Protein backbone atom coordinates (compact mmCIF):
# COMPACT_ATOMS: atom_id res chain seq x y z
CA UNK A 1 0.00 0.00 0.00
CA UNK A 2 2.81 2.37 0.88
CA UNK A 3 4.47 1.71 -2.51
CA UNK A 4 1.23 2.62 -4.35
CA UNK A 5 0.96 5.87 -2.38
CA UNK A 6 4.58 6.75 -3.26
CA UNK A 7 3.91 6.08 -6.95
CA UNK A 8 0.84 8.35 -6.92
CA UNK A 9 2.76 11.09 -5.10
CA UNK A 10 5.56 10.84 -7.68
CA UNK A 11 3.05 11.10 -10.54
CA UNK A 12 1.38 14.14 -8.96
CA UNK A 13 4.73 15.81 -8.27
CA UNK A 14 5.95 15.25 -11.83
CA UNK A 15 2.69 16.70 -13.19
CA UNK A 16 3.06 19.83 -11.03
CA UNK A 17 6.71 20.29 -11.98
CA UNK A 18 5.84 19.81 -15.65
CA UNK A 19 3.01 22.35 -15.44
CA UNK A 20 5.27 24.92 -13.79
CA UNK A 21 8.07 24.31 -16.29
CA UNK A 22 5.70 24.86 -19.23
CA UNK A 23 4.22 28.07 -17.88
CA UNK A 24 0.83 26.51 -17.22
CA UNK A 25 -1.62 28.70 -15.35
CA UNK A 26 -3.98 27.68 -12.61
CA UNK A 27 -6.76 29.65 -14.39
CA UNK A 28 -7.73 29.74 -18.02
CA UNK A 29 -6.88 33.00 -19.81
CA UNK A 30 -10.51 34.13 -19.94
CA UNK A 31 -11.08 33.95 -16.19
CA UNK A 32 -8.47 36.48 -15.06
CA UNK A 33 -10.11 39.08 -12.83
CA UNK A 34 -10.87 42.33 -14.61
CA UNK A 35 -9.68 45.65 -13.26
CA UNK A 36 -12.37 47.36 -11.21
CA UNK A 37 -13.76 50.59 -12.67
CA UNK A 38 -14.03 52.47 -9.38
CA UNK A 39 -16.11 55.24 -10.96
CA UNK A 40 -18.68 52.66 -12.03
CA UNK A 41 -18.76 51.10 -8.54
CA UNK A 42 -19.03 54.54 -6.93
CA UNK A 43 -21.99 55.38 -9.21
CA UNK A 44 -23.64 52.09 -8.18
CA UNK A 45 -23.19 52.99 -4.49
CA UNK A 46 -24.61 56.49 -5.01
CA UNK A 47 -27.53 55.15 -7.05
CA UNK A 48 -28.36 52.61 -4.35
CA UNK A 49 -28.30 55.26 -1.63
CA UNK A 50 -30.40 57.68 -3.65
CA UNK A 51 -32.94 54.92 -4.27
CA UNK A 52 -33.26 53.82 -0.63
CA UNK A 53 -32.65 57.03 1.29
CA UNK A 54 -35.87 58.89 0.56
CA UNK A 55 -36.55 61.56 3.19
CA UNK A 56 -34.42 59.86 5.83
CA UNK A 57 -33.27 62.52 8.29
CA UNK A 58 -31.53 60.11 10.70
CA UNK A 59 -27.74 60.03 10.52
CA UNK A 60 -26.92 56.63 9.05
CA UNK A 61 -23.51 55.03 8.61
CA UNK A 62 -23.30 53.06 5.35
CA UNK A 63 -20.58 50.40 5.46
CA UNK A 64 -19.70 49.76 1.82
CA UNK A 65 -18.03 46.74 0.28
CA UNK A 66 -17.22 46.05 -3.34
CA UNK A 67 -15.82 42.89 -4.95
CA UNK A 68 -12.16 42.49 -4.11
CA UNK A 69 -10.89 44.96 -1.56
CA UNK A 70 -12.75 48.10 -0.47
CA UNK A 71 -9.72 50.38 -0.38
CA UNK A 72 -9.52 53.75 1.41
CA UNK A 73 -8.96 55.44 -1.98
CA UNK A 74 -12.34 54.12 -3.12
CA UNK A 75 -14.06 55.31 0.06
CA UNK A 76 -12.44 58.76 -0.33
CA UNK A 77 -14.62 59.27 -3.44
CA UNK A 78 -17.57 59.90 -1.09
CA UNK A 79 -16.07 62.55 1.22
CA UNK A 80 -18.16 65.35 -0.33
CA UNK A 81 -21.39 63.36 -0.63
CA UNK A 82 -24.28 64.02 1.77
CA UNK A 83 -24.09 60.58 3.37
CA UNK A 84 -21.68 58.94 5.80
CA UNK A 85 -19.66 56.19 4.07
CA UNK A 86 -17.13 53.83 5.66
CA UNK A 87 -15.57 50.46 4.98
CA UNK A 88 -17.23 47.15 5.86
CA UNK A 89 -15.38 46.87 9.19
CA UNK A 90 -17.08 50.02 10.48
CA UNK A 91 -20.37 48.15 11.00
CA UNK A 92 -21.15 45.06 13.03
CA UNK A 93 -24.05 42.85 13.99
CA UNK A 94 -25.64 43.35 17.42
CA UNK A 95 -28.84 41.60 18.47
CA UNK A 96 -30.02 41.00 14.91
CA UNK A 97 -29.37 44.54 13.73
CA UNK A 98 -26.51 46.31 11.99
CA UNK A 99 -24.92 48.95 14.23
CA UNK A 100 -21.83 51.15 13.98
CA UNK A 101 -18.72 49.31 15.22
CA UNK A 102 -17.66 52.52 16.96
CA UNK A 103 -20.03 54.92 18.70
CA UNK A 104 -18.41 57.89 16.93
CA UNK A 105 -16.56 57.12 13.67
CA UNK A 106 -14.01 59.67 12.54
CA UNK A 107 -14.94 61.93 9.64
CA UNK A 108 -12.73 61.64 6.56
CA UNK A 109 -12.36 64.43 4.01
CA UNK A 110 -10.42 64.03 0.77
CA UNK A 111 -9.22 60.66 2.02
CA UNK A 112 -7.70 62.09 5.21
CA UNK A 113 -9.07 61.86 8.79
CA UNK A 114 -10.18 65.31 10.02
CA UNK A 115 -10.19 64.62 13.76
CA UNK A 116 -13.93 65.34 13.85
CA UNK A 117 -16.28 62.57 14.90
CA UNK A 118 -19.91 61.89 14.11
CA UNK A 119 -22.36 59.70 16.02
CA UNK A 120 -24.75 57.94 13.63
CA UNK A 121 -28.05 56.73 15.03
CA UNK A 122 -28.09 53.62 12.82
CA UNK A 123 -25.97 51.65 10.36
CA UNK A 124 -26.39 49.56 7.22
CA UNK A 125 -24.22 47.30 5.10
CA UNK A 126 -24.23 48.31 1.43
CA UNK A 127 -22.70 45.80 -0.92
CA UNK A 128 -22.07 45.99 -4.64
CA UNK A 129 -22.60 42.32 -5.42
CA UNK A 130 -21.91 42.18 -9.14
CA UNK A 131 -21.29 44.54 -12.03
CA UNK A 132 -21.78 43.38 -15.58
CA UNK A 133 -20.63 45.45 -18.56
CA UNK A 134 -23.29 45.29 -21.26
CA UNK A 135 -21.20 47.44 -23.63
CA UNK A 136 -18.26 49.83 -23.12
CA UNK A 137 -20.65 52.58 -22.03
CA UNK A 138 -23.47 50.62 -20.39
CA UNK A 139 -23.54 48.37 -17.31
CA UNK A 140 -25.80 46.64 -14.82
CA UNK A 141 -25.03 46.48 -11.12
CA UNK A 142 -26.65 44.27 -8.49
CA UNK A 143 -26.47 45.83 -5.04
CA UNK A 144 -27.92 45.11 -1.62
CA UNK A 145 -28.52 47.04 1.54
CA UNK A 146 -28.87 45.24 4.89
CA UNK A 147 -29.93 46.77 8.20
CA UNK A 148 -31.06 43.72 10.18
CA UNK A 149 -31.79 40.01 10.20
CA UNK A 150 -35.18 40.65 8.64
CA UNK A 151 -34.34 43.89 6.91
CA UNK A 152 -32.61 43.82 3.56
CA UNK A 153 -33.25 44.86 -0.02
CA UNK A 154 -31.75 44.02 -3.39
CA UNK A 155 -31.55 46.35 -6.35
CA UNK A 156 -30.49 46.15 -9.99
CA UNK A 157 -29.20 49.39 -11.46
CA UNK A 158 -28.72 50.13 -15.13
CA UNK A 159 -25.92 52.64 -15.65
CA UNK A 160 -24.64 54.49 -18.68
CA UNK A 161 -21.52 56.55 -19.27
CA UNK A 162 -22.63 60.08 -20.13
CA UNK A 163 -20.11 62.86 -20.69
CA UNK A 164 -17.39 60.64 -19.21
CA UNK A 165 -19.29 59.86 -15.98
CA UNK A 166 -21.41 56.88 -14.99
CA UNK A 167 -25.06 57.80 -14.47
CA UNK A 168 -27.89 55.66 -13.14
CA UNK A 169 -30.66 55.28 -15.73
CA UNK A 170 -32.95 52.90 -13.84
CA UNK A 171 -33.15 51.28 -10.42
CA UNK A 172 -35.31 48.19 -10.02
CA UNK A 173 -36.08 46.51 -6.69
CA UNK A 174 -35.28 42.82 -7.11
CA UNK A 175 -35.89 41.35 -3.66
CA UNK A 176 -36.83 42.31 -0.12
CA UNK A 177 -36.44 40.55 3.22
XYZ file of N, CA and C in Angstrom:
531
model
N 0.815 -1.176 0.000
C 0.000 0.000 0.000
C 0.872 1.258 0.000
N 1.910 1.229 0.799
C 2.809 2.365 0.877
C 3.470 2.621 -0.472
N 3.830 1.560 -1.199
C 4.467 1.710 -2.507
C 3.512 2.375 -3.492
N 2.232 2.020 -3.446
C 1.233 2.616 -4.347
C 1.100 4.114 -4.060
N 1.064 4.461 -2.762
C 0.957 5.870 -2.384
C 2.164 6.651 -2.892
N 3.376 6.081 -2.782
C 4.585 6.754 -3.263
C 4.538 6.949 -4.773
N 4.014 5.957 -5.492
C 3.910 6.079 -6.950
C 2.963 7.221 -7.306
N 1.794 7.279 -6.633
C 0.838 8.355 -6.921
C 1.415 9.725 -6.562
N 2.130 9.819 -5.481
C 2.762 11.088 -5.099
C 3.784 11.508 -6.142
N 4.555 10.537 -6.655
C 5.556 10.836 -7.683
C 4.889 11.312 -8.963
N 3.774 10.683 -9.342
C 3.052 11.101 -10.543
C 2.519 12.522 -10.367
N 1.915 12.801 -9.213
C 1.380 14.137 -8.958
C 2.491 15.175 -8.949
N 3.604 14.869 -8.323
C 4.727 15.809 -8.271
C 5.272 16.077 -9.664
N 5.406 15.031 -10.480
C 5.949 15.252 -11.832
C 4.978 16.076 -12.668
N 3.666 15.899 -12.468
C 2.690 16.701 -13.191
C 2.827 18.171 -12.800
N 2.941 18.443 -11.494
C 3.059 19.827 -11.030
C 4.336 20.472 -11.532
N 5.435 19.755 -11.479
C 6.707 20.290 -11.977
C 6.605 20.556 -13.468
N 5.998 19.638 -14.212
C 5.835 19.806 -15.650
C 4.971 21.027 -15.960
N 3.895 21.217 -15.212
C 3.015 22.353 -15.444
C 3.737 23.662 -15.177
N 4.517 23.703 -14.109
C 5.273 24.921 -13.795
C 6.331 25.189 -14.848
N 6.994 24.154 -15.307
C 8.066 24.311 -16.286
C 7.527 24.788 -17.629
N 6.276 24.475 -17.946
C 5.704 24.861 -19.227
C 4.847 26.115 -19.131
N 4.939 26.805 -18.034
C 4.215 28.066 -17.882
C 2.713 27.883 -17.782
N 2.271 26.740 -17.350
C 0.830 26.505 -17.220
C 0.274 27.404 -16.126
N -0.971 27.830 -16.325
C -1.617 28.702 -15.352
C -2.661 27.908 -14.587
N -2.948 28.355 -13.399
C -3.977 27.684 -12.615
C -5.371 28.091 -13.082
N -5.487 29.184 -13.864
C -6.760 29.650 -14.387
C -6.666 29.741 -15.900
N -7.736 29.496 -16.588
C -7.734 29.740 -18.017
C -7.599 31.234 -18.284
N -7.096 31.593 -19.465
C -6.883 32.997 -19.815
C -8.131 33.847 -19.608
N -9.290 33.338 -19.988
C -10.507 34.132 -19.941
C -11.039 34.404 -18.548
N -10.510 33.760 -17.521
C -11.076 33.951 -16.190
C -10.233 34.857 -15.297
N -9.250 35.531 -15.860
C -8.469 36.481 -15.063
C -9.388 37.591 -14.566
N -9.231 38.025 -13.327
C -10.106 39.078 -12.831
C -9.876 40.375 -13.587
N -10.965 41.055 -13.905
C -10.875 42.327 -14.613
C -10.574 43.433 -13.616
N -9.937 44.495 -14.102
C -9.676 45.647 -13.258
C -11.010 46.298 -12.903
N -11.130 46.756 -11.679
C -12.373 47.355 -11.211
C -12.417 48.815 -11.653
N -13.512 49.200 -12.302
C -13.761 50.588 -12.665
C -14.377 51.253 -11.440
N -13.555 51.911 -10.646
C -14.031 52.466 -9.381
C -15.101 53.523 -9.574
N -15.062 54.255 -10.687
C -16.107 55.239 -10.960
C -17.458 54.553 -11.147
N -17.456 53.421 -11.822
C -18.682 52.656 -12.030
C -19.218 52.139 -10.691
N -18.339 51.600 -9.858
C -18.760 51.101 -8.545
C -19.249 52.239 -7.657
N -18.599 53.388 -7.720
C -19.034 54.540 -6.928
C -20.412 55.008 -7.388
N -20.668 55.000 -8.694
C -21.986 55.380 -9.208
C -23.045 54.387 -8.743
N -22.698 53.108 -8.671
C -23.638 52.095 -8.183
C -23.964 52.327 -6.706
N -22.962 52.687 -5.909
C -23.192 52.986 -4.486
C -24.101 54.204 -4.359
N -23.790 55.280 -5.085
C -24.611 56.495 -5.011
C -26.045 56.230 -5.469
N -26.196 55.466 -6.555
C -27.533 55.150 -7.053
C -28.338 54.344 -6.048
N -27.687 53.412 -5.374
C -28.361 52.608 -4.349
C -28.815 53.492 -3.196
N -27.945 54.378 -2.741
C -28.295 55.259 -1.632
C -29.407 56.221 -2.021
N -29.348 56.761 -3.213
C -30.405 57.675 -3.651
C -31.742 56.945 -3.745
N -31.711 55.693 -4.154
C -32.945 54.917 -4.274
C -33.561 54.606 -2.902
N -32.746 54.257 -1.926
C -33.260 53.823 -0.627
C -33.372 54.931 0.411
N -32.673 56.006 0.242
C -32.647 57.031 1.292
C -33.956 57.749 1.485
N -34.608 58.165 0.435
C -35.870 58.893 0.565
C -35.694 60.154 1.389
N -36.591 60.368 2.339
C -36.547 61.562 3.188
C -35.904 61.268 4.538
N -35.045 60.284 4.581
C -34.415 59.856 5.828
C -33.587 60.992 6.436
N -33.992 61.435 7.611
C -33.275 62.515 8.287
C -32.342 61.993 9.380
N -32.418 60.681 9.684
C -31.526 60.114 10.695
C -30.115 60.011 10.126
N -29.122 60.224 10.981
C -27.744 60.027 10.516
C -27.475 58.523 10.469
N -27.133 58.053 9.282
C -26.923 56.629 9.053
C -25.517 56.412 8.520
N -24.836 55.435 9.079
C -23.513 55.029 8.608
C -23.708 53.902 7.605
N -23.223 54.084 6.385
C -23.304 53.061 5.351
C -21.928 52.424 5.210
N -21.842 51.143 5.526
C -20.581 50.404 5.461
C -20.537 49.674 4.118
N -19.707 50.174 3.222
C -19.697 49.757 1.822
C -18.639 48.702 1.567
N -19.021 47.700 0.770
C -18.033 46.738 0.282
C -18.290 46.493 -1.196
N -17.186 46.343 -1.919
C -17.220 46.047 -3.345
C -16.416 44.773 -3.564
N -16.609 44.102 -4.697
C -15.817 42.894 -4.952
C -14.317 43.197 -4.850
N -13.597 42.261 -4.325
C -12.163 42.485 -4.105
C -11.969 43.172 -2.774
N -11.241 44.245 -2.784
C -10.892 44.959 -1.560
C -11.480 46.364 -1.604
N -12.217 46.751 -0.565
C -12.749 48.104 -0.472
C -11.649 48.988 0.105
N -10.897 49.612 -0.784
C -9.717 50.380 -0.380
C -10.083 51.786 0.101
N -9.265 52.378 0.955
C -9.523 53.752 1.415
C -9.632 54.747 0.254
N -8.879 54.527 -0.825
C -8.955 55.436 -1.975
C -10.353 55.402 -2.591
N -10.971 54.216 -2.606
C -12.337 54.118 -3.125
C -13.291 54.866 -2.199
N -13.173 54.660 -0.902
C -14.062 55.310 0.061
C -13.895 56.830 0.051
N -12.695 57.313 -0.286
C -12.443 58.757 -0.331
C -13.269 59.442 -1.415
N -13.778 58.697 -2.378
C -14.620 59.274 -3.436
C -15.916 59.856 -2.879
N -16.285 59.495 -1.653
C -17.568 59.897 -1.087
C -17.446 60.992 -0.029
N -16.276 61.587 0.126
C -16.075 62.552 1.217
C -16.922 63.812 1.061
N -17.350 64.146 -0.139
C -18.156 65.348 -0.333
C -19.626 65.025 -0.597
N -19.999 63.760 -0.452
C -21.386 63.356 -0.634
C -22.158 63.602 0.658
N -23.485 63.708 0.566
C -24.277 64.023 1.769
C -24.595 62.834 2.659
N -23.864 61.734 2.522
C -24.092 60.577 3.374
C -22.779 60.101 3.950
N -22.862 59.404 5.073
C -21.679 58.943 5.804
C -21.298 57.547 5.313
N -20.147 57.438 4.667
C -19.659 56.190 4.071
C -18.407 55.733 4.815
N -18.324 54.424 5.049
C -17.126 53.832 5.659
C -16.940 52.444 5.072
N -15.848 51.808 5.436
C -15.573 50.455 4.976
C -16.412 49.433 5.719
N -16.384 48.180 5.265
C -17.233 47.148 5.859
C -16.934 46.860 7.325
N -15.728 47.140 7.786
C -15.375 46.873 9.186
C -15.935 47.909 10.152
N -16.541 48.969 9.619
C -17.082 50.022 10.482
C -18.474 49.710 10.997
N -19.070 48.606 10.511
C -20.373 48.155 11.000
C -20.219 46.755 11.570
N -21.157 46.393 12.452
C -21.145 45.055 13.033
C -22.586 44.647 13.330
N -22.755 43.377 13.595
C -24.054 42.846 13.988
C -24.185 42.909 15.502
N -25.368 43.321 15.986
C -25.635 43.346 17.423
C -27.124 43.091 17.636
N -27.444 41.928 18.179
C -28.838 41.601 18.466
C -29.729 41.563 17.241
N -29.212 41.111 16.120
C -30.019 40.997 14.906
C -30.097 42.262 14.077
N -29.359 43.282 14.471
C -29.368 44.543 13.726
C -27.940 44.968 13.399
N -27.812 45.746 12.355
C -26.511 46.312 11.990
C -26.348 47.606 12.772
N -25.211 47.763 13.426
C -24.917 48.951 14.225
C -23.496 49.422 13.895
N -23.203 50.697 14.173
C -21.825 51.152 13.985
C -20.879 50.382 14.907
N -19.707 50.021 14.400
C -18.722 49.308 15.218
C -18.135 50.226 16.274
N -18.133 51.522 16.000
C -17.662 52.516 16.957
C -18.811 53.487 17.197
N -18.924 54.003 18.409
C -20.028 54.919 18.697
C -19.869 56.253 17.975
N -18.645 56.621 17.617
C -18.409 57.889 16.929
C -17.295 57.726 15.907
N -17.605 57.264 14.694
C -16.561 57.124 13.668
C -15.969 58.477 13.291
N -14.700 58.447 12.923
C -14.007 59.672 12.539
C -14.423 60.087 11.136
N -14.582 61.380 10.941
C -14.939 61.930 9.637
C -13.682 61.984 8.778
N -13.832 61.624 7.510
C -12.728 61.643 6.555
C -13.088 62.616 5.450
N -12.161 63.493 5.108
C -12.364 64.435 4.012
C -11.179 64.342 3.067
N -11.464 64.195 1.793
C -10.421 64.030 0.773
C -9.465 62.892 1.112
N -10.009 61.845 1.700
C -9.224 60.662 2.017
C -8.404 60.761 3.281
N -8.502 61.889 4.005
C -7.703 62.087 5.213
C -8.611 62.273 6.429
N -8.282 61.639 7.568
C -9.068 61.856 8.787
C -9.004 63.328 9.207
N -10.130 63.893 9.646
C -10.177 65.309 10.020
C -10.030 65.528 11.521
N -10.199 64.463 12.305
C -10.189 64.619 13.758
C -11.595 64.796 14.300
N -12.538 65.193 13.428
C -13.932 65.340 13.851
C -14.591 63.965 13.910
N -15.563 63.836 14.774
C -16.284 62.566 14.902
C -17.774 62.821 14.749
N -18.463 61.811 14.271
C -19.910 61.889 14.111
C -20.524 60.653 14.761
N -21.693 60.825 15.378
C -22.357 59.704 16.025
C -23.619 59.359 15.242
N -23.552 58.328 14.380
C -24.746 57.940 13.628
C -25.739 57.222 14.536
N -27.024 57.382 14.222
C -28.052 56.732 15.030
C -28.295 55.304 14.566
N -27.932 54.976 13.321
C -28.091 53.616 12.820
C -27.028 53.323 11.767
N -26.985 52.063 11.332
C -25.974 51.649 10.355
C -26.562 50.613 9.408
N -25.969 50.536 8.223
C -26.389 49.562 7.217
C -25.174 49.089 6.431
N -25.206 47.819 6.042
C -24.218 47.300 5.104
C -24.735 47.569 3.696
N -23.903 48.118 2.841
C -24.234 48.306 1.433
C -23.183 47.556 0.641
N -23.637 46.633 -0.171
C -22.696 45.798 -0.919
C -23.000 45.868 -2.410
N -21.955 46.128 -3.192
C -22.067 45.987 -4.638
C -21.732 44.531 -4.910
N -22.755 43.763 -5.253
C -22.605 42.317 -5.423
C -21.905 41.955 -6.727
N -22.402 42.561 -7.810
C -21.909 42.175 -9.137
C -22.131 43.334 -10.087
N -21.164 43.557 -10.961
C -21.294 44.539 -12.030
C -21.018 43.828 -13.337
N -21.918 44.022 -14.277
C -21.782 43.379 -15.583
C -21.772 44.457 -16.658
N -20.695 44.508 -17.447
C -20.632 45.451 -18.559
C -21.471 44.901 -19.702
N -22.451 45.673 -20.139
C -23.289 45.288 -21.261
C -22.672 45.750 -22.572
N -21.947 46.866 -22.505
C -21.199 47.436 -23.628
C -20.164 48.365 -22.986
N -19.251 48.956 -23.757
C -18.258 49.832 -23.119
C -18.862 51.010 -22.349
N -20.051 51.450 -22.713
C -20.653 52.584 -22.026
C -21.933 52.277 -21.285
N -22.227 51.007 -21.080
C -23.475 50.618 -20.390
C -23.187 49.426 -19.483
N -23.792 49.439 -18.282
C -23.538 48.368 -17.311
C -24.769 48.135 -16.460
N -24.790 46.971 -15.820
C -25.799 46.644 -14.818
C -25.083 46.292 -13.532
N -25.628 46.768 -12.424
C -25.031 46.480 -11.116
C -26.102 45.927 -10.193
N -25.781 44.836 -9.526
C -26.645 44.274 -8.488
C -26.078 44.698 -7.147
N -26.905 45.356 -6.345
C -26.473 45.831 -5.039
C -27.460 45.363 -3.979
N -27.033 45.429 -2.732
C -27.924 45.114 -1.621
C -27.636 46.039 -0.463
N -28.660 46.234 0.343
C -28.518 47.041 1.540
C -29.149 46.229 2.675
N -28.421 46.090 3.784
C -28.866 45.243 4.895
C -28.805 46.057 6.185
N -29.914 46.047 6.932
C -29.930 46.766 8.197
C -30.341 45.891 9.368
N -30.718 44.638 9.090
C -31.059 43.722 10.175
C -31.314 42.318 9.653
N -31.534 41.395 10.586
C -31.795 40.005 10.199
C -32.987 39.889 9.271
N -34.013 40.668 9.507
C -35.184 40.647 8.638
C -35.372 42.006 7.966
N -34.295 42.606 7.595
C -34.343 43.894 6.915
C -33.246 44.007 5.886
N -33.594 43.722 4.633
C -32.609 43.816 3.560
C -33.348 44.007 2.238
N -32.684 44.632 1.299
C -33.253 44.860 -0.024
C -32.187 44.638 -1.079
N -32.620 44.157 -2.244
C -31.747 44.019 -3.393
C -32.205 44.937 -4.503
N -31.286 45.359 -5.328
C -31.551 46.350 -6.355
C -30.712 46.032 -7.580
N -31.269 46.221 -8.756
C -30.490 46.151 -9.991
C -30.516 47.528 -10.633
N -29.342 48.071 -10.840
C -29.197 49.389 -11.458
C -28.718 49.226 -12.895
N -29.243 50.036 -13.782
C -28.717 50.130 -15.134
C -28.007 51.469 -15.217
N -26.747 51.430 -15.603
C -25.923 52.636 -15.653
C -25.415 52.867 -17.066
N -25.165 54.132 -17.374
C -24.636 54.488 -18.684
C -23.602 55.592 -18.512
N -22.565 55.510 -19.314
C -21.522 56.547 -19.267
C -22.002 57.719 -20.110
N -22.184 58.867 -19.454
C -22.629 60.083 -20.133
C -21.645 61.192 -19.821
N -21.107 61.798 -20.849
C -20.107 62.864 -20.686
C -18.954 62.422 -19.796
N -18.543 61.166 -19.941
C -17.394 60.643 -19.206
C -17.690 60.174 -17.792
N -18.941 60.275 -17.333
C -19.288 59.859 -15.978
C -20.404 58.829 -16.021
N -20.365 57.885 -15.084
C -21.413 56.876 -14.991
C -22.640 57.491 -14.335
N -23.792 57.277 -14.952
C -25.064 57.805 -14.471
C -26.068 56.662 -14.367
N -26.862 56.675 -13.314
C -27.892 55.655 -13.137
C -29.087 56.023 -14.009
N -29.479 55.090 -14.888
C -30.663 55.279 -15.732
C -31.911 54.747 -15.059
N -31.810 53.514 -14.517
C -32.954 52.897 -13.837
C -32.479 52.167 -12.599
N -33.393 52.047 -11.642
C -33.149 51.282 -10.423
C -34.378 50.426 -10.188
N -34.190 49.116 -10.166
C -35.306 48.187 -10.020
C -35.117 47.338 -8.765
N -36.116 47.382 -7.876
C -36.085 46.512 -6.694
C -36.181 45.070 -7.172
N -35.283 44.204 -6.672
C -35.278 42.819 -7.113
C -35.686 41.838 -6.013
N -35.470 42.198 -4.758
C -35.892 41.347 -3.655
C -35.964 42.168 -2.379
N -36.697 41.657 -1.415
C -36.830 42.311 -0.121
C -36.949 41.227 0.951
N -36.366 41.505 2.106
C -36.437 40.555 3.216
C -36.945 41.295 4.448
